[in-house]
Coordinates of C-alpha atoms and ligand atoms in Angstrom, one line a residue:
X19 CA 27.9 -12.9 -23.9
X20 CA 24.7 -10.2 -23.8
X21 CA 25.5 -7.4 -21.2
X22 CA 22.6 -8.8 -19.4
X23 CA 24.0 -12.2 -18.6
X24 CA 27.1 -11.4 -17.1
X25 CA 26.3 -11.5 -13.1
X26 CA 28.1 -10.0 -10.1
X27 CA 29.5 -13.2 -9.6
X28 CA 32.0 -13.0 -12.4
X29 CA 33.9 -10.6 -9.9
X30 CA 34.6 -13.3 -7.4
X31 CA 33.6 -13.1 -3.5
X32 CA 35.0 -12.1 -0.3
X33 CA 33.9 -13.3 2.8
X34 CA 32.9 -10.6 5.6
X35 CA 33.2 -12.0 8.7
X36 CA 31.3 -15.0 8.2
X37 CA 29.3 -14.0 5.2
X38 CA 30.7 -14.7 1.5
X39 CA 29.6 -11.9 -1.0
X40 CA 30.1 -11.6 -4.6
X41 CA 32.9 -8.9 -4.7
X42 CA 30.2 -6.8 -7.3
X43 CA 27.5 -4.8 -4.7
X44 CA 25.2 -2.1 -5.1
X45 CA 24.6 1.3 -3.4
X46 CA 21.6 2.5 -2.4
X47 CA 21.9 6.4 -2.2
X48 CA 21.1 7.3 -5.5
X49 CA 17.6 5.3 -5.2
X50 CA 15.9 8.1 -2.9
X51 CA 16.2 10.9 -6.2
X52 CA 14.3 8.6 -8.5
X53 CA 10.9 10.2 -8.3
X54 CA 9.5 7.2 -8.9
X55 CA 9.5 4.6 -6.3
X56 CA 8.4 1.8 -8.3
X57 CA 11.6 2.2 -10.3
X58 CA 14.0 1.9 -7.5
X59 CA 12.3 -0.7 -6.7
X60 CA 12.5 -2.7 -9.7
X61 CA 16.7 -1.7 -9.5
X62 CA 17.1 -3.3 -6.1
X63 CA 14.8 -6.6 -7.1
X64 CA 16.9 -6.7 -10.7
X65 CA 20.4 -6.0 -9.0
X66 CA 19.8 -8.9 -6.5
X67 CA 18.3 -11.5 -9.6
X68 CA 22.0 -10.2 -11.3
X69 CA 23.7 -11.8 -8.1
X70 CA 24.5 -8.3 -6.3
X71 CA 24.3 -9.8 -2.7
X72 CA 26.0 -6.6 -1.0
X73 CA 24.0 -3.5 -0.8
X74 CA 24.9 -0.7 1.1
X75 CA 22.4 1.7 2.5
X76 CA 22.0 4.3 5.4
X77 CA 19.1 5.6 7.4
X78 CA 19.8 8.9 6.5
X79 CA 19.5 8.2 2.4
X80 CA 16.3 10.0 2.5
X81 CA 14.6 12.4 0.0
X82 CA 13.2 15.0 0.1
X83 CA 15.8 16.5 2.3
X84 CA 18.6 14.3 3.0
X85 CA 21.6 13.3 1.5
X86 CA 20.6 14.0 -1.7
X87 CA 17.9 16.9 -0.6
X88 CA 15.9 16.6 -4.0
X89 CA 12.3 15.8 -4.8
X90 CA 9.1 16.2 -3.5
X91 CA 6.4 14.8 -1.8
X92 CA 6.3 12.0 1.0
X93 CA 9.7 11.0 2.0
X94 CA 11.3 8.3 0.7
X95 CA 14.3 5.8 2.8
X96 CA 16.5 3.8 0.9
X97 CA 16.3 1.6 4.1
X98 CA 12.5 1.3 3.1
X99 CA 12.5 0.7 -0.5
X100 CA 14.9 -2.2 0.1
X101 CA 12.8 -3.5 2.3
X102 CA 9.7 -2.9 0.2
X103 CA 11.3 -4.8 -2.8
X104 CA 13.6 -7.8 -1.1
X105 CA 12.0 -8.6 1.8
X106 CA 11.5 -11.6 3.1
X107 CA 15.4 -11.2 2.4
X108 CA 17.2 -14.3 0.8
X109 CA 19.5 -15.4 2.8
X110 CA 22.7 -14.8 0.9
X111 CA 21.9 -10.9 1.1
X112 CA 24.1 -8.8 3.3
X113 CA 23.2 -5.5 3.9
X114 CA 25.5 -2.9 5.3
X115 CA 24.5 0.4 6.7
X116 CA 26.3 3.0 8.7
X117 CA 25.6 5.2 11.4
X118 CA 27.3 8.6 13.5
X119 CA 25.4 11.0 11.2
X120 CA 21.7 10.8 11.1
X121 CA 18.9 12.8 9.5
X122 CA 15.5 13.8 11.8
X123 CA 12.8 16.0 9.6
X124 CA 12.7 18.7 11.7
X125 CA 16.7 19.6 12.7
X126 CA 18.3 18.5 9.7
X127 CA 21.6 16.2 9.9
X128 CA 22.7 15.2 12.3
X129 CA 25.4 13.0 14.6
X130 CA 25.1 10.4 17.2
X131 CA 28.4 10.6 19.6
X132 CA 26.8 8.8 22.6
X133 CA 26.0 5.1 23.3
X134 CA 22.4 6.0 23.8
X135 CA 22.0 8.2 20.1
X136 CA 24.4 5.6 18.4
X137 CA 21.6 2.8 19.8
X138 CA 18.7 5.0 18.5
X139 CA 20.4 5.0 15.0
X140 CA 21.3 1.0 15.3
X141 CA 17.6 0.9 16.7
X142 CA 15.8 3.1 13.3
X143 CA 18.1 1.0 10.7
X144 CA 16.3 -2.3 12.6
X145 CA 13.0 -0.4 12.3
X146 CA 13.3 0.6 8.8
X147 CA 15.0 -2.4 7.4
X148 CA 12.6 -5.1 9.3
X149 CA 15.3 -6.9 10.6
X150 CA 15.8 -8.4 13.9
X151 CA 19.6 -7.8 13.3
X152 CA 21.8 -5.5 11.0
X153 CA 24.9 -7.6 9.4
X154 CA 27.0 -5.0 9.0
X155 CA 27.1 -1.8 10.4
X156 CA 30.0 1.1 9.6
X157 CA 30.9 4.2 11.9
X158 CA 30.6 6.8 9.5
X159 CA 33.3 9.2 10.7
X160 CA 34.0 12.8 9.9
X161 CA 37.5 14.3 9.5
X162 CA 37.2 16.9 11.9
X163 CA 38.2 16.4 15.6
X164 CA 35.2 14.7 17.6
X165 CA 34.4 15.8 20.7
X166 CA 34.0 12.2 21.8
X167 CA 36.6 9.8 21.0
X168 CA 36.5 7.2 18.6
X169 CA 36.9 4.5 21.4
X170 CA 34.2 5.5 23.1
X171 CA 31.7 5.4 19.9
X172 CA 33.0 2.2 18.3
X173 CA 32.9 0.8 22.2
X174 CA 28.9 1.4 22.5
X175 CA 28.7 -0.7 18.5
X176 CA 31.0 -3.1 20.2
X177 CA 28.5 -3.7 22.5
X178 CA 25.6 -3.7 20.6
X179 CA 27.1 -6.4 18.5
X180 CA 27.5 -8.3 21.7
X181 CA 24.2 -7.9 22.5
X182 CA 23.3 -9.4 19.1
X183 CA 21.8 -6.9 17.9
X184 CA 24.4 -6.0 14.9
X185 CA 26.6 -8.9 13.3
X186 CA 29.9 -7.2 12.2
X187 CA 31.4 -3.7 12.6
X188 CA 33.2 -1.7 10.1
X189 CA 34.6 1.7 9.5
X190 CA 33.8 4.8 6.9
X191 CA 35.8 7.6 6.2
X192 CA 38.6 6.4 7.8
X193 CA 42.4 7.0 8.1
X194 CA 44.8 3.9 9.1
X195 CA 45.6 4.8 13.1
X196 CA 41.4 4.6 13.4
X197 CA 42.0 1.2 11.7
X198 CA 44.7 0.1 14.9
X199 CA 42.4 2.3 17.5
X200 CA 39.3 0.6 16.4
X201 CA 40.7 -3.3 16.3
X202 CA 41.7 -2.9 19.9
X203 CA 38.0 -3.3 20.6
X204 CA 36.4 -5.1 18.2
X205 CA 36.9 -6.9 15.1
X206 CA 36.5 -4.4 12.1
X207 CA 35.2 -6.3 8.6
X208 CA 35.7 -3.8 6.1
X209 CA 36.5 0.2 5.8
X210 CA 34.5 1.8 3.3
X211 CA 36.4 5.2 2.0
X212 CA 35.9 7.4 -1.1
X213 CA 38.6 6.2 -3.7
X214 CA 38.8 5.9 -7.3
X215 CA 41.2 5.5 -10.5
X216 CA 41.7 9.6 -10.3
X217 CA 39.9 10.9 -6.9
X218 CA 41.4 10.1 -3.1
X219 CA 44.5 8.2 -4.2
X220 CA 46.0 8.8 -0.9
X221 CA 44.2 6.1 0.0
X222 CA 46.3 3.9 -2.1
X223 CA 48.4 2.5 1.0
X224 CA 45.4 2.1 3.0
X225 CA 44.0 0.0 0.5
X226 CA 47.0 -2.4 0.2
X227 CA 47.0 -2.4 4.3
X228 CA 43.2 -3.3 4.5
X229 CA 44.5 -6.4 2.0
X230 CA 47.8 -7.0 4.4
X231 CA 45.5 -7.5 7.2
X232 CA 42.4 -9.4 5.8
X233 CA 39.9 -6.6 6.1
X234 CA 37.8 -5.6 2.8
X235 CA 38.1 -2.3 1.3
X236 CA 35.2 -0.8 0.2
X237 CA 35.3 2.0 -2.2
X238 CA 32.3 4.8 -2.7
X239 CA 32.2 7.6 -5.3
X240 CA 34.4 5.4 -7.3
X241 CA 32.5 6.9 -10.3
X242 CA 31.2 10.5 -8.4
X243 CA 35.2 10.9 -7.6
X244 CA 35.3 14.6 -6.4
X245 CA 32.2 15.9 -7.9
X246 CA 31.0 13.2 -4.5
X247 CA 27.1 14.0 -3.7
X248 CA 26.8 15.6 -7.1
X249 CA 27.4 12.1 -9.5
X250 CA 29.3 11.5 -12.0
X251 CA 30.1 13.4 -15.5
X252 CA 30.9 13.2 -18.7
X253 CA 34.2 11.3 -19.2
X254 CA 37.3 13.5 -18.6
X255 CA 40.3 11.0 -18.0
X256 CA 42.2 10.5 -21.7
X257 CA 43.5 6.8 -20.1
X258 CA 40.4 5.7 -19.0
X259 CA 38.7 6.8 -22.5
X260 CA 41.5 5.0 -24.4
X261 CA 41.3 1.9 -22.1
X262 CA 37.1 1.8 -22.7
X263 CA 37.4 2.2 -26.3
X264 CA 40.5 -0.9 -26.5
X265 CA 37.5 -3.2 -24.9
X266 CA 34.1 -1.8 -25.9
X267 CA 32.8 -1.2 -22.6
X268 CA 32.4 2.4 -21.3
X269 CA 34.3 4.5 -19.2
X270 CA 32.3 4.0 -15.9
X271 CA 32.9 0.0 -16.3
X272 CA 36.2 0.7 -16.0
X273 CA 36.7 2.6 -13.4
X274 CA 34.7 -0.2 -11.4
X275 CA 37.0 -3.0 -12.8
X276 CA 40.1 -0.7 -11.5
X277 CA 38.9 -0.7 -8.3
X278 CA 38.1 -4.6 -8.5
X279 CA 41.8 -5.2 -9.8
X280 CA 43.4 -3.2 -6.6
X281 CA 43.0 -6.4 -4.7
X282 CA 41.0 -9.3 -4.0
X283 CA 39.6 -7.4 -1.0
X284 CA 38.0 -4.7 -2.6
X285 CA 34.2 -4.7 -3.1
X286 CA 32.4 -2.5 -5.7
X287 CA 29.5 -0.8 -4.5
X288 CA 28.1 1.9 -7.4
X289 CA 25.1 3.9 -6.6
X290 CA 22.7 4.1 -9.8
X291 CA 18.8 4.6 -9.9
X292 CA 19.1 3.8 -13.5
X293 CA 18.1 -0.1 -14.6
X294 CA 20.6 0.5 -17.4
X295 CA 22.9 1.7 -15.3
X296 CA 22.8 -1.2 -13.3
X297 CA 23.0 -3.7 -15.8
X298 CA 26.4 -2.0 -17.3
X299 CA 27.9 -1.6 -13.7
X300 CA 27.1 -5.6 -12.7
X301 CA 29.0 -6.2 -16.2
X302 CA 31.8 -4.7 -15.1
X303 CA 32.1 -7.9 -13.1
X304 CA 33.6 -9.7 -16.3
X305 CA 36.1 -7.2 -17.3
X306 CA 39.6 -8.3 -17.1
X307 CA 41.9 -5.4 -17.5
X308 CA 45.5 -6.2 -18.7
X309 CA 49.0 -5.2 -16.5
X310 CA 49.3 -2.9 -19.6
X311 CA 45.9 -1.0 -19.0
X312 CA 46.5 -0.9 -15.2
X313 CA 49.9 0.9 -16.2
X314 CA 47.6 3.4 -18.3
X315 CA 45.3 4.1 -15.5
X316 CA 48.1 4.6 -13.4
Ligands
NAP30 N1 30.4 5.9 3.6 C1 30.0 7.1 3.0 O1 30.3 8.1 3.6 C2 29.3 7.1 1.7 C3 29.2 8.3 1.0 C4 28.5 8.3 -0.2 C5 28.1 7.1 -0.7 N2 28.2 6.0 -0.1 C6 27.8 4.7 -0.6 O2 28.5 4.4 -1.8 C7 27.6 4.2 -2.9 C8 28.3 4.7 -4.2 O3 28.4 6.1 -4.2 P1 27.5 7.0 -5.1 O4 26.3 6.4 -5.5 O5 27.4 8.3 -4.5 O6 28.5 7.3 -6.3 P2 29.2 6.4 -7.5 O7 28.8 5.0 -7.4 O8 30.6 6.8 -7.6 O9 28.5 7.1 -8.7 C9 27.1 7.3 -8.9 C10 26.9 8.3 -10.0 O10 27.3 7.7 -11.2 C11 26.2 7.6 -12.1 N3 26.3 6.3 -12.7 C12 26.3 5.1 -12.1 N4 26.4 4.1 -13.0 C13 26.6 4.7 -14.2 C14 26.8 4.1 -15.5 N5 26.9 2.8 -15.7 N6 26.9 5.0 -16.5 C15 26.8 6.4 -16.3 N7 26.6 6.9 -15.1 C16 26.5 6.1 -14.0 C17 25.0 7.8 -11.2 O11 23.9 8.3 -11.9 P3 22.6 7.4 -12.3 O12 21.8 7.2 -11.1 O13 22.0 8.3 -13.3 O14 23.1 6.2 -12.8 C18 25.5 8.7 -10.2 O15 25.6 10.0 -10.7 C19 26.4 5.0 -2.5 O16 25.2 4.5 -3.3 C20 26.3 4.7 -1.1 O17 25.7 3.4 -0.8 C21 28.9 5.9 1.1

């Protein structure tokens, strides 16, 4: 089958909370580099026709400046180029976004700790996206003590969803006791983590717990791995090389169908400003890997 033809679907779906999604999604970070704004458009209107009905974004994927803190000129949200190029949103589309670190223009990043600043972030993400609800919001949190505890923050989003305004909570950059801490308060749909074939295994139990308890693991900078912000480089794992040449494909398609093979509960959601790109990472869908690769990759 062309490249072209093969759809996220071939990856199967996972229901979040109440919303089935085809386990193959989409990032958003990377579209805020792109110079060109009518390309990152024409990535998010292509990944959705290729049946990519997960995107992830953030209100703080912003350029010049934020995450990425290249480029010139007016800035440009990822929240607003996805809703430049998808809205009136089809139905089926779930879009996830996350909030606790923020970006403002003039200060720079930074994070919301109380009910009021996490409602302000909720609120912008509403603004920016032109929804009357978010479907999924994460608390992005950051390793390093907080001087307000977790309960407290995931408390104000509990209430928020109560309230309507947000449809499902999850959890970024998370460890498992955050998981138990977080579930006394509210139902928790997914935790999204950094974790690849060669970068963050020591999430490797916390992936097979997410599965033991229902709740969807969500991998970023399963291409990045350490290099993170930075993207990913030239090929430098022997096993995955090997394993791309045995089936054609290339490297980065593999390390997405390794993630997809840790469990039906883990979504795929690469970051690419590049409609090639795109096109090779939706394939990745299809790719079956054998229980002799996976003993390769390790
Ligand atoms: N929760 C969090 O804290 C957090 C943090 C970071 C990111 N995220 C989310 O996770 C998503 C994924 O992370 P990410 O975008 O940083 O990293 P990623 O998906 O691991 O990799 C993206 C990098 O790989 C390149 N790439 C993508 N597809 C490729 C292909 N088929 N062939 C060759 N190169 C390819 C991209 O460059 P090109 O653009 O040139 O393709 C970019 O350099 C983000 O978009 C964002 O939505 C979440």
């Amino acid at each position: 089958m062309p490249i072209d033809e093969i759809t996220a679907t071939a990856a199967g779906t996972w229901t979040l909370g109440n919303q089935t999604v085809n386990r193959m999604g989409f990032g958003s970070m990377r579209l805020t580099a792109d110079p060109d704004p009518a390309r990152a458009l024409a990535v998010l209107r292509r990944a959705v026709e290729l049946g990519v009905n997960h995107i992830d974004t953030a209100a703080f994927y912003v350029s010049p400046g934020g995450t990425l803190g290249v480029g010139t000129g007016a800035a440009r949200y990822a929240t607003e180029l996805i809703r430049a190029a998808l809205a009136p949103y089809p139905e089926e589309l779930l879009i996830a976004t996350k909030v606790g670190p923020g970006y403002d223009p003039e200060s720079g990043f930074t994070e919301a700790l109380t009910p009021a600043q996490l409602r302000a972030q909720v609120e912008e993400n509403l603004r920016r996206l032109g929804r009357d609800h978010l479907d999924l919001v994460n608390l992005r949190l950051y390793r390093r003590p907080s001087p307000v505890p977790l309960a407290d923050r995931f408390g104000a989003l509990a209430e928020l969803r109560a309230a309507g305004l947000i449809r499902h909570l999850g959890l970024s950059n998370a460890r498992p006791e955050q998981l138990d801490e977080a579930r006394d308060i509210a139902p928790v749909v997914c935790v999204q983590n950094s974790y690849g074939v060669d970068a963050y295994r020591e999430d490797d139990e916390f992936v097979r717990l997410c599965g033991e308890r229902g709740i969807a693991y969500v991998p970023f900078f399963a291409l990045a791995g350490t290099r993170r912000e930075a993207g990913a480089a030239a090929e430098e794992n022997p096993a995955v090389d090997a394993v791309a040449r045995a089936h054609g494909v290339t490297s980065h398609q593999v390390r997405l169908a390794w993630t997809l093979h840790r469990g039906p509960h883990v979504l795929a959601i690469p970051g690419t400003g590049d409609p090639g790109h795109l096109v090779a990472n939706v394939a990745a869908a299809g790719l079956r890997l054998s229980a002799e690769d996976l003993a390769r990759l390790g």
